[in-house]
mmCIF file of C-alpha atoms and ligand atoms in Angstrom:
data_model
loop_
_atom_site.group_PDB
_atom_site.id
_atom_site.type_symbol
_atom_site.label_atom_id
_atom_site.label_comp_id
_atom_site.label_asym_id
_atom_site.label_seq_id
_atom_site.Cartn_x
_atom_site.Cartn_y
_atom_site.Cartn_z
ATOM 1 C CA MET G 1 0.000 0.000 0.000
ATOM 2 C CA PRO G 2 1.448 3.433 -0.857
ATOM 3 C CA ARG G 3 2.098 5.729 2.081
ATOM 4 C CA GLY G 4 1.701 9.446 1.544
ATOM 5 C CA PHE G 5 3.413 12.149 3.561
ATOM 6 C CA PHE G 6 1.968 13.767 6.692
ATOM 7 C CA ILE G 7 2.863 17.413 7.366
ATOM 8 C CA THR G 8 1.522 19.431 10.288
ATOM 9 C CA PHE G 9 1.628 23.188 10.820
ATOM 10 C CA GLU G 10 1.962 24.460 14.357
ATOM 11 C CA GLY G 11 2.271 27.793 16.108
ATOM 12 C CA LEU G 12 0.513 30.362 18.215
ATOM 13 C CA ASP G 13 -2.675 32.017 17.060
ATOM 14 C CA GLY G 14 -1.633 34.722 14.599
ATOM 15 C CA SER G 15 1.663 32.998 13.685
ATOM 16 C CA GLY G 16 0.674 32.922 9.996
ATOM 17 C CA LYS G 17 0.526 29.114 9.753
ATOM 18 C CA THR G 18 -2.878 28.937 8.054
ATOM 19 C CA THR G 19 -1.816 31.291 5.257
ATOM 20 C CA GLN G 20 1.368 29.284 4.778
ATOM 21 C CA LEU G 21 -0.506 25.984 4.732
ATOM 22 C CA ARG G 22 -2.771 27.256 1.944
ATOM 23 C CA ARG G 23 0.193 28.519 -0.077
ATOM 24 C CA LEU G 24 2.059 25.239 0.314
ATOM 25 C CA ALA G 25 -1.054 23.319 -0.760
ATOM 26 C CA THR G 26 -1.245 25.453 -3.915
ATOM 27 C CA SER G 27 2.461 24.926 -4.739
ATOM 28 C CA LEU G 28 2.380 21.165 -4.156
ATOM 29 C CA THR G 29 -0.810 20.760 -6.173
ATOM 30 C CA ALA G 30 0.787 22.720 -9.033
ATOM 31 C CA GLU G 31 3.731 20.276 -8.879
ATOM 32 C CA GLY G 32 1.276 17.420 -9.454
ATOM 33 C CA HIS G 33 0.961 16.065 -5.918
ATOM 34 C CA GLN G 34 -2.324 14.895 -4.503
ATOM 35 C CA VAL G 35 -2.892 17.166 -1.495
ATOM 36 C CA VAL G 36 -5.450 16.892 1.295
ATOM 37 C CA THR G 37 -5.829 19.740 3.798
ATOM 38 C CA LEU G 38 -7.636 19.916 7.116
ATOM 39 C CA ARG G 39 -7.553 21.785 10.385
ATOM 40 C CA GLN G 40 -7.909 20.824 14.023
ATOM 41 C CA PRO G 41 -10.210 21.128 15.726
ATOM 42 C CA GLY G 42 -12.510 20.627 12.727
ATOM 43 C CA GLY G 43 -12.081 18.967 9.361
ATOM 44 C CA THR G 44 -14.990 16.547 9.831
ATOM 45 C CA ALA G 45 -18.674 17.104 10.573
ATOM 46 C CA LEU G 46 -18.160 15.956 14.164
ATOM 47 C CA GLY G 47 -14.982 18.005 14.423
ATOM 48 C CA ASP G 48 -16.748 21.161 13.262
ATOM 49 C CA ARG G 49 -19.285 20.750 16.079
ATOM 50 C CA ILE G 50 -16.489 20.220 18.595
ATOM 51 C CA ARG G 51 -14.685 23.288 17.203
ATOM 52 C CA ASN G 52 -17.764 25.396 17.706
ATOM 53 C CA VAL G 53 -18.108 24.340 21.350
ATOM 54 C CA LEU G 54 -14.416 24.805 22.134
ATOM 55 C CA LEU G 55 -13.651 28.042 20.302
ATOM 56 C CA ASP G 56 -16.810 30.128 20.665
ATOM 57 C CA SER G 57 -16.340 32.443 23.623
ATOM 58 C CA ARG G 58 -20.106 32.303 24.239
ATOM 59 C CA SER G 59 -20.036 28.522 24.911
ATOM 60 C CA GLU G 60 -19.327 28.885 28.580
ATOM 61 C CA ALA G 61 -22.318 31.200 29.043
ATOM 62 C CA SER G 62 -24.604 28.244 28.263
ATOM 63 C CA LEU G 63 -22.415 25.267 29.226
ATOM 64 C CA GLY G 64 -20.594 26.632 32.253
ATOM 65 C CA PRO G 65 -16.805 26.615 32.612
ATOM 66 C CA ILE G 66 -15.162 23.928 30.454
ATOM 67 C CA ASP G 67 -12.860 21.796 32.565
ATOM 68 C CA PRO G 68 -9.290 21.671 31.128
ATOM 69 C CA ILE G 69 -9.316 17.851 30.988
ATOM 70 C CA ALA G 70 -12.699 17.910 29.228
ATOM 71 C CA GLU G 71 -11.187 20.419 26.779
ATOM 72 C CA LEU G 72 -8.169 18.154 26.198
ATOM 73 C CA THR G 73 -10.383 15.103 25.723
ATOM 74 C CA LEU G 74 -12.577 16.910 23.196
ATOM 75 C CA MET G 75 -9.457 17.918 21.237
ATOM 76 C CA PHE G 76 -8.530 14.230 21.058
ATOM 77 C CA ALA G 77 -12.091 13.176 20.172
ATOM 78 C CA ASP G 78 -11.847 15.576 17.238
ATOM 79 C CA ARG G 79 -8.425 14.154 16.351
ATOM 80 C CA ALA G 80 -9.579 10.526 16.514
ATOM 81 C CA GLN G 81 -12.402 11.280 14.082
ATOM 82 C CA ALA G 82 -10.099 13.188 11.704
ATOM 83 C CA ILE G 83 -7.534 10.363 11.750
ATOM 84 C CA ALA G 84 -10.148 7.717 10.947
ATOM 85 C CA GLU G 85 -12.195 9.723 8.470
ATOM 86 C CA VAL G 86 -9.600 11.822 6.632
ATOM 87 C CA ILE G 87 -5.925 11.369 7.503
ATOM 88 C CA VAL G 88 -5.409 7.596 7.365
ATOM 89 C CA PRO G 89 -7.445 7.098 4.151
ATOM 90 C CA ALA G 90 -5.602 9.999 2.466
ATOM 91 C CA LEU G 91 -2.164 8.684 3.472
ATOM 92 C CA ALA G 92 -3.137 5.197 2.335
ATOM 93 C CA ALA G 93 -4.041 6.661 -1.066
ATOM 94 C CA GLY G 94 -0.570 8.235 -1.281
ATOM 95 C CA ALA G 95 -1.621 11.862 -0.678
ATOM 96 C CA ILE G 96 0.318 14.597 1.055
ATOM 97 C CA VAL G 97 -1.779 15.559 4.077
ATOM 98 C CA LEU G 98 -1.392 19.126 5.354
ATOM 99 C CA CYS G 99 -2.943 19.464 8.790
ATOM 100 C CA ASP G 100 -3.361 22.824 10.530
ATOM 101 C CA ARG G 101 -2.463 21.763 14.132
ATOM 102 C CA PHE G 102 -2.165 18.265 15.626
ATOM 103 C CA THR G 103 -1.050 16.780 18.967
ATOM 104 C CA ASP G 104 1.686 19.398 19.471
ATOM 105 C CA SER G 105 -1.108 21.967 19.854
ATOM 106 C CA SER G 106 -2.635 19.913 22.666
ATOM 107 C CA GLU G 107 0.761 19.609 24.317
ATOM 108 C CA ALA G 108 1.409 23.358 23.977
ATOM 109 C CA TYR G 109 -2.089 24.698 24.796
ATOM 110 C CA GLN G 110 -3.513 22.146 27.245
ATOM 111 C CA GLY G 111 -0.207 20.709 28.519
ATOM 112 C CA GLY G 112 1.555 24.094 28.726
ATOM 113 C CA GLY G 113 -1.125 26.794 28.623
ATOM 114 C CA ARG G 114 -3.622 24.996 30.878
ATOM 115 C CA GLN G 115 -0.774 23.442 32.861
ATOM 116 C CA LEU G 116 -1.942 19.821 32.493
ATOM 117 C CA GLY G 117 1.618 18.758 31.694
ATOM 118 C CA SER G 118 3.126 17.027 28.664
ATOM 119 C CA GLN G 119 2.974 13.489 30.043
ATOM 120 C CA ARG G 120 -0.806 13.402 30.246
ATOM 121 C CA VAL G 121 -1.124 14.717 26.683
ATOM 122 C CA LEU G 122 1.446 12.302 25.267
ATOM 123 C CA ALA G 123 -0.220 9.372 27.061
ATOM 124 C CA MET G 124 -3.524 10.376 25.464
ATOM 125 C CA HIS G 125 -1.828 10.641 22.078
ATOM 126 C CA ASP G 126 -0.531 7.068 22.484
ATOM 127 C CA ALA G 127 -3.979 5.817 23.465
ATOM 128 C CA VAL G 128 -5.922 7.623 20.722
ATOM 129 C CA CYS G 129 -3.716 8.176 17.670
ATOM 130 C CA GLY G 130 -2.616 4.607 16.938
ATOM 131 C CA GLY G 131 1.066 5.524 16.630
ATOM 132 C CA LEU G 132 0.414 8.138 13.945
ATOM 133 C CA GLN G 133 3.076 10.870 13.958
ATOM 134 C CA PRO G 134 3.630 13.619 11.408
ATOM 135 C CA ASP G 135 6.560 13.039 9.042
ATOM 136 C CA LEU G 136 7.309 16.748 9.288
ATOM 137 C CA THR G 137 6.069 19.546 11.544
ATOM 138 C CA LEU G 138 6.555 23.165 10.497
ATOM 139 C CA LEU G 139 6.505 25.230 13.670
ATOM 140 C CA LEU G 140 5.941 28.919 12.965
ATOM 141 C CA LEU G 141 7.307 30.739 15.947
ATOM 142 C CA PRO G 142 7.691 34.477 15.303
ATOM 143 C CA PRO G 143 8.040 36.654 18.422
ATOM 144 C CA LEU G 144 5.129 36.201 20.824
ATOM 145 C CA GLU G 145 3.959 39.821 20.782
ATOM 146 C CA ALA G 146 3.689 39.918 16.975
ATOM 147 C CA SER G 147 1.558 36.731 16.923
ATOM 148 C CA LEU G 148 -0.795 37.947 19.621
ATOM 149 C CA ALA G 149 -1.375 41.336 18.035
ATOM 150 C CA ARG G 150 -2.193 39.677 14.689
ATOM 151 C CA ALA G 151 -4.556 37.117 16.258
ATOM 152 C CA ARG G 152 -6.512 39.749 18.157
ATOM 153 C CA ARG G 153 -6.887 41.989 15.088
ATOM 154 C CA ARG G 154 -8.016 39.040 12.947
ATOM 155 C CA ASN G 155 -10.652 37.859 15.400
ATOM 156 C CA GLN G 156 -12.124 41.306 15.784
ATOM 157 C CA ARG G 157 -12.393 41.557 11.993
ATOM 158 C CA SER G 158 -13.955 38.123 11.682
ATOM 159 C CA ALA G 159 -16.551 38.892 14.376
ATOM 160 C CA GLN G 160 -17.465 42.142 12.629
ATOM 161 C CA THR G 161 -17.665 40.801 9.069
ATOM 162 C CA HIS G 162 -18.916 37.209 9.493
ATOM 163 C CA GLY G 163 -20.556 37.361 12.916
ATOM 164 C CA THR G 164 -18.330 34.419 13.927
ATOM 165 C CA ASP G 165 -16.771 34.246 17.334
ATOM 166 C CA GLU G 166 -13.680 32.088 17.818
ATOM 167 C CA ASN G 167 -12.295 34.137 20.654
ATOM 168 C CA ARG G 168 -12.417 31.759 23.587
ATOM 169 C CA PHE G 169 -8.662 31.110 23.476
ATOM 170 C CA GLU G 170 -7.694 34.611 22.355
ATOM 171 C CA ARG G 171 -9.229 36.053 25.524
ATOM 172 C CA GLU G 172 -6.619 34.262 27.615
ATOM 173 C CA SER G 173 -3.837 36.195 29.344
ATOM 174 C CA ASP G 174 -0.395 36.956 27.934
ATOM 175 C CA GLU G 175 0.960 34.608 30.622
ATOM 176 C CA PHE G 176 -1.081 31.740 29.140
ATOM 177 C CA TYR G 177 0.460 32.434 25.723
ATOM 178 C CA ARG G 178 3.940 32.686 27.178
ATOM 179 C CA ARG G 179 3.535 29.160 28.597
ATOM 180 C CA ILE G 180 2.397 27.934 25.156
ATOM 181 C CA TYR G 181 5.395 29.570 23.491
ATOM 182 C CA THR G 182 7.728 27.882 26.005
ATOM 183 C CA ALA G 183 6.042 24.507 25.472
ATOM 184 C CA TYR G 184 6.485 24.809 21.696
ATOM 185 C CA CYS G 185 10.189 25.611 22.181
ATOM 186 C CA GLU G 186 10.556 22.505 24.351
ATOM 187 C CA ILE G 187 8.822 20.311 21.755
ATOM 188 C CA ALA G 188 11.175 21.645 19.054
ATOM 189 C CA GLN G 189 14.229 20.907 21.212
ATOM 190 C CA ARG G 190 13.009 17.391 21.983
ATOM 191 C CA ASP G 191 11.829 16.294 18.496
ATOM 192 C CA THR G 192 14.556 17.716 16.297
ATOM 193 C CA GLY G 193 14.087 15.068 13.591
ATOM 194 C CA ARG G 194 10.441 15.922 13.040
ATOM 195 C CA VAL G 195 9.969 19.557 14.048
ATOM 196 C CA VAL G 196 11.455 22.416 12.032
ATOM 197 C CA PRO G 197 11.079 25.741 13.857
ATOM 198 C CA ILE G 198 10.762 28.868 11.702
ATOM 199 C CA THR G 199 11.431 31.791 13.991
ATOM 200 C CA GLN G 200 11.920 34.562 11.445
ATOM 201 C CA ASP G 201 9.260 37.282 11.322
ATOM 202 C CA GLN G 202 9.698 37.978 7.595
ATOM 203 C CA GLY G 203 7.151 38.670 4.880
ATOM 204 C CA VAL G 204 4.681 36.011 3.800
ATOM 205 C CA GLU G 205 6.555 35.313 0.518
ATOM 206 C CA ASP G 206 9.923 34.830 2.254
ATOM 207 C CA ILE G 207 8.477 32.362 4.744
ATOM 208 C CA GLN G 208 6.665 30.609 1.902
ATOM 209 C CA ARG G 209 9.982 30.085 0.074
ATOM 210 C CA ILE G 210 11.680 28.776 3.229
ATOM 211 C CA ILE G 211 8.843 26.296 3.783
ATOM 212 C CA LEU G 212 8.801 25.109 0.176
ATOM 213 C CA ASP G 213 12.564 24.460 0.355
ATOM 214 C CA ILE G 214 12.204 22.411 3.530
ATOM 215 C CA VAL G 215 9.319 20.365 2.126
ATOM 216 C CA GLN G 216 10.992 19.738 -1.232
ATOM 217 C CA GLN G 217 14.119 18.472 0.544
ATOM 218 C CA LYS G 218 11.994 16.042 2.566
ATOM 219 C CA LEU G 219 10.012 14.863 -0.453
ATOM 220 C CA ALA G 220 12.972 14.468 -2.846
ATOM 221 C CA PRO G 221 14.182 11.049 -1.580
ATOM 222 C CA LEU G 222 10.614 9.696 -1.688
ATOM 223 C CA THR G 223 10.111 10.838 -5.269
ATOM 224 C CA VAL G 224 13.388 9.236 -6.406
ATOM 225 C CA THR G 225 12.631 5.803 -4.900
ATOM 226 C CA SER G 226 8.956 5.596 -5.917
HETATM 227 P P1 LIG M 1 -6.931 28.048 14.805
HETATM 228 O O1 LIG M 1 -7.668 27.064 13.982
HETATM 229 O O2 LIG M 1 -7.218 29.449 14.428
HETATM 230 O O3 LIG M 1 -5.493 27.755 14.897
HETATM 231 O O4 LIG M 1 -7.558 27.938 16.299
HETATM 232 C C1 LIG M 1 -7.631 26.780 17.003
HETATM 233 C C2 LIG M 1 -7.571 27.116 18.489
HETATM 234 O O5 LIG M 1 -7.699 25.917 19.236
HETATM 235 C C3 LIG M 1 -6.255 27.755 18.877
HETATM 236 O O6 LIG M 1 -6.480 28.767 19.839
HETATM 237 C C4 LIG M 1 -5.503 26.627 19.542
HETATM 238 C C5 LIG M 1 -6.596 25.765 20.116
HETATM 239 N N1 LIG M 1 -6.229 24.335 20.197
HETATM 240 C C6 LIG M 1 -5.920 23.788 21.428
HETATM 241 O O7 LIG M 1 -5.979 24.480 22.435
HETATM 242 N N2 LIG M 1 -5.564 22.473 21.497
HETATM 243 C C7 LIG M 1 -5.515 21.655 20.400
HETATM 244 O O8 LIG M 1 -5.192 20.465 20.507
HETATM 245 C C8 LIG M 1 -5.844 22.238 19.119
HETATM 246 C C9 LIG M 1 -5.813 21.381 17.892
HETATM 247 C C10 LIG M 1 -6.193 23.582 19.062
#
């Protein structure tokens, strides 16, 4: 059975990862690759419902405070569904899967931000994800302040123009985001073979070129042997 290539994008809200994922998808498709994109939470019908509960800042008005372990478990419920419904079938068909966030986000946000610790998150990953790991993780890590300012501007715009509200996380304190930033740095130091940190705060096109270079280097040996 052919095995595709699994790439995840990670970073703080406002790091620019979603824009870069879309641009990479366009470039790889133009090169003739079969590309499947998705985001977490979301990417399936069940996942979209979970996303709405977890990201809408109005959720807690009707549901009450969401317990951090319940939040973590819902992130993994979303992930389990996406793995079964989208990721594994796409990889089996030989596609390149580009996923906007994966388990590193749970480790950074729930493990670091919510202070549940990495071990609990990694144990849940082992129990739920059936050994699935990204082949490559692009970690966009521009300076914290730049990311936060961008995320807050974007969410205000989105609320005004689309009436959507995905502000539940963005309302958290700067301290919460500092813990996430630290957790991402620790993940990058631990998983050097998989995680490529991109710390420059350059223009979109420059970062796009850097990412395309990294991905083409990773894909080259696979293309030669297949
Ligand atoms: P985004 O789609 O704009 O990146 O927003 C997703 C939000 O959900 C973001 O604030 C990070 C958060 N999140 C977690 O806290 N844990 C997770 O495991 C995932 C996938 C996302």
